[in-house]
CSV table of C-alpha atoms in Angstrom, one decimal:
chain,number,residue,atom,x,y,z
A,564,MET,CA,0.1,0.1,-0.2
A,565,THR,CA,1.2,3.5,-0.7
A,566,SER,CA,0.8,6.3,1.7
A,567,PRO,CA,-2.7,8.1,1.9
A,568,THR,CA,-1.1,11.3,1.8
A,569,THR,CA,-0.1,13.3,-1.6
A,570,SER,CA,2.6,15.1,-2.3
A,571,ALA,CA,0.8,18.4,-1.9
A,572,GLY,CA,-0.1,17.5,1.6
A,573,ALA,CA,-3.3,16.1,1.7
A,574,HIS,CA,-4.4,13.3,3.2
A,575,LYS,CA,-7.1,11.0,1.9
A,576,VAL,CA,-9.8,10.1,4.9
A,577,PHE,CA,-12.9,7.1,3.8
A,578,VAL,CA,-15.6,8.1,6.3
A,579,TYR,CA,-18.2,5.7,6.7
A,580,GLY,CA,-20.4,6.6,9.5
A,581,THR,CA,-21.2,9.9,11.4
A,582,LEU,CA,-18.5,11.8,9.4
A,583,LYS,CA,-20.9,11.1,5.7
A,584,ARG,CA,-22.3,14.2,4.2
A,585,GLY,CA,-25.8,15.3,6.0
A,586,LEU,CA,-25.0,13.6,9.1
A,587,TYR,CA,-24.5,15.1,12.2
A,588,ASN,CA,-20.3,15.2,12.3
A,589,HIS,CA,-19.4,15.9,9.2
A,590,ARG,CA,-19.2,19.9,9.6
A,591,LEU,CA,-16.0,19.1,10.7
A,592,LEU,CA,-15.3,18.4,7.5
A,593,ASP,CA,-17.5,21.4,6.1
A,594,ARG,CA,-15.5,23.8,8.6
A,595,GLY,CA,-12.1,22.3,7.6
A,596,ASN,CA,-10.1,21.9,3.8
A,597,ALA,CA,-11.8,18.8,3.1
A,598,ARG,CA,-12.7,18.2,-0.6
A,599,PHE,CA,-15.0,15.3,-1.2
A,600,ILE,CA,-13.3,12.8,-3.9
A,601,GLY,CA,-16.1,10.7,-4.5
A,602,GLU,CA,-18.3,7.6,-3.3
A,603,ALA,CA,-16.0,4.6,-2.0
A,604,ARG,CA,-15.9,0.6,-0.7
A,605,THR,CA,-13.8,-1.0,0.7
A,606,LYS,CA,-11.5,-2.8,-1.7
A,607,GLU,CA,-11.1,-5.8,1.0
A,608,LYS,CA,-13.9,-7.7,2.6
A,609,GLY,CA,-13.1,-8.5,6.0
A,610,PHE,CA,-15.2,-5.9,8.1
A,611,ALA,CA,-18.5,-5.7,10.1
A,612,MET,CA,-20.3,-2.5,11.0
A,613,LEU,CA,-21.5,-2.5,14.9
A,614,LEU,CA,-24.0,-0.1,16.2
A,615,ALA,CA,-23.0,1.8,19.6
A,616,LYS,CA,-25.8,1.8,22.1
A,617,ALA,CA,-25.0,5.8,21.8
A,618,GLY,CA,-26.0,5.3,17.7
A,619,TYR,CA,-22.4,5.6,16.2
A,620,PRO,CA,-21.2,2.7,13.7
A,621,TYR,CA,-18.3,0.7,15.2
A,622,LEU,CA,-16.4,-1.0,12.4
A,623,VAL,CA,-14.4,-4.0,13.0
A,624,ARG,CA,-12.3,-6.5,11.2
A,625,THR,CA,-14.1,-10.0,11.0
A,626,THR,CA,-14.0,-13.1,8.9
A,627,GLU,CA,-17.1,-14.0,10.2
A,628,ASP,CA,-19.7,-13.0,7.8
A,629,ALA,CA,-17.2,-10.3,6.7
A,630,ARG,CA,-18.5,-7.4,4.1
A,631,VAL,CA,-17.3,-4.6,2.2
A,632,ILE,CA,-18.0,-1.0,3.6
A,633,ASP,CA,-19.7,1.9,1.7
A,634,GLY,CA,-18.3,5.1,2.4
A,635,GLU,CA,-17.3,8.4,1.0
A,636,LEU,CA,-13.4,9.5,0.8
A,637,TYR,CA,-12.0,12.9,0.9
A,638,ALA,CA,-8.9,14.8,0.8
A,639,VAL,CA,-8.0,16.8,4.6
A,640,ASP,CA,-5.1,18.9,5.2
A,641,ASP,CA,-3.0,18.0,8.5
A,642,ALA,CA,-5.6,20.4,10.9
A,643,THR,CA,-8.7,18.9,9.7
A,644,LEU,CA,-7.0,15.0,10.7
A,645,GLU,CA,-5.8,16.0,13.7
A,646,HIS,CA,-9.3,16.9,14.8
A,647,LEU,CA,-11.2,13.9,13.2
A,648,ASP,CA,-8.5,12.1,15.3
A,649,VAL,CA,-9.8,13.9,18.6
A,650,LEU,CA,-13.3,12.8,17.5
A,651,GLU,CA,-12.9,9.3,17.1
A,652,GLU,CA,-10.4,9.2,19.9
A,653,ILE,CA,-7.4,8.1,18.6
A,654,ALA,CA,-5.8,8.9,22.4
A,655,THR,CA,-7.8,6.6,24.5
A,656,GLY,CA,-7.9,3.8,21.6
A,657,MET,CA,-11.4,3.5,21.4
A,658,TYR,CA,-10.5,4.1,17.3
A,659,SER,CA,-7.1,3.7,15.6
A,660,ARG,CA,-6.2,5.4,12.4
A,661,GLU,CA,-4.8,3.2,9.7
A,662,VAL,CA,-4.5,2.3,6.2
A,663,MET,CA,-6.3,0.4,3.6
A,664,THR,CA,-7.8,0.3,0.0
A,665,VAL,CA,-10.8,1.8,-1.2
A,666,GLU,CA,-12.4,1.3,-4.5
A,667,LEU,CA,-13.6,4.8,-6.2
A,668,LEU,CA,-17.0,4.0,-7.5
A,669,GLY,CA,-17.7,5.8,-10.9
A,670,GLU,CA,-16.9,5.7,-14.4
A,671,PRO,CA,-14.1,5.0,-14.2
A,672,SER,CA,-13.5,3.4,-10.7
A,673,ARG,CA,-10.0,3.4,-9.6
A,674,GLU,CA,-8.4,2.4,-6.1
A,675,GLU,CA,-6.7,4.5,-3.4
A,676,ASP,CA,-4.8,4.0,-0.5
A,677,ALA,CA,-7.0,6.1,2.6
A,678,TYR,CA,-7.0,6.7,6.1
A,679,PHE,CA,-10.1,5.1,8.1
A,680,TYR,CA,-10.8,4.9,11.6
A,681,LEU,CA,-11.2,1.1,13.0
A,682,ALA,CA,-12.8,0.4,16.2
A,683,GLY,CA,-10.9,-0.5,19.4
A,684,ALA,CA,-11.8,-3.2,21.9
A,685,ARG,CA,-14.6,-3.1,23.7
A,686,ASP,CA,-16.1,-4.9,26.6
A,687,ASP,CA,-19.8,-4.8,24.8
A,688,LEU,CA,-18.7,-6.1,21.1
A,689,ASN,CA,-20.7,-9.1,21.3
A,690,SER,CA,-24.0,-7.2,22.6
A,691,LEU,CA,-24.0,-4.5,19.6
A,692,GLU,CA,-26.2,-5.1,16.8
A,693,ARG,CA,-24.7,-5.7,13.0
A,694,ILE,CA,-25.7,-3.4,10.3
A,695,ASP,CA,-25.3,-3.7,6.5
A,696,SER,CA,-24.0,0.5,6.3
A,697,TYR,CA,-24.7,3.5,8.5
A,698,THR,CA,-27.6,5.2,6.4
A,699,LYS,CA,-29.2,8.5,7.3
A,700,GLU,CA,-32.1,6.8,8.8
A,701,ILE,CA,-30.1,5.0,11.1
A,702,HIS,CA,-28.1,8.1,12.0
A,703,ASP,CA,-31.3,10.1,12.8
A,704,GLU,CA,-32.7,7.4,14.9
A,705,PHE,CA,-29.9,6.8,16.9
A,706,TYR,CA,-27.3,9.2,16.7
A,707,VAL,CA,-26.6,10.9,20.2
A,708,PRO,CA,-23.9,13.8,19.7
A,709,LYS,CA,-20.9,13.2,22.5
A,710,ASN,CA,-21.8,16.5,24.4
A,711,GLU,CA,-25.1,14.8,25.2
A,712,ARG,CA,-24.0,11.6,26.1
């Protein structure tokens, strides 16, 4: 895999949850220096998406009923990437920022390496509901912003 950082200093980031367009945390991308690249999905079929009790998605690696994950690809600057790391609580281990290959959907499709946020260890993983994708309907019904938890 190549680095998800371009020669211009932008970092490619794949988002699959509350950071997608029209959802609560997308404001971090709107106010930062982020550029939407396109709709994308994971190249690797090795993930499960779980729904946390506060209504945000939790992406884990799995071999059991593994799936590709749909999302969006962005190019972000250093400051925006730092804000995303804070949101995803990298310092506490809630998520880790890793690199994966995603496939951009469209004509023609192409592959890009990008950062993404992978769930850290939790005691309640086995009790979380598995979802196929994180939609606006799920978000609107279940998501509770951090400052209200």
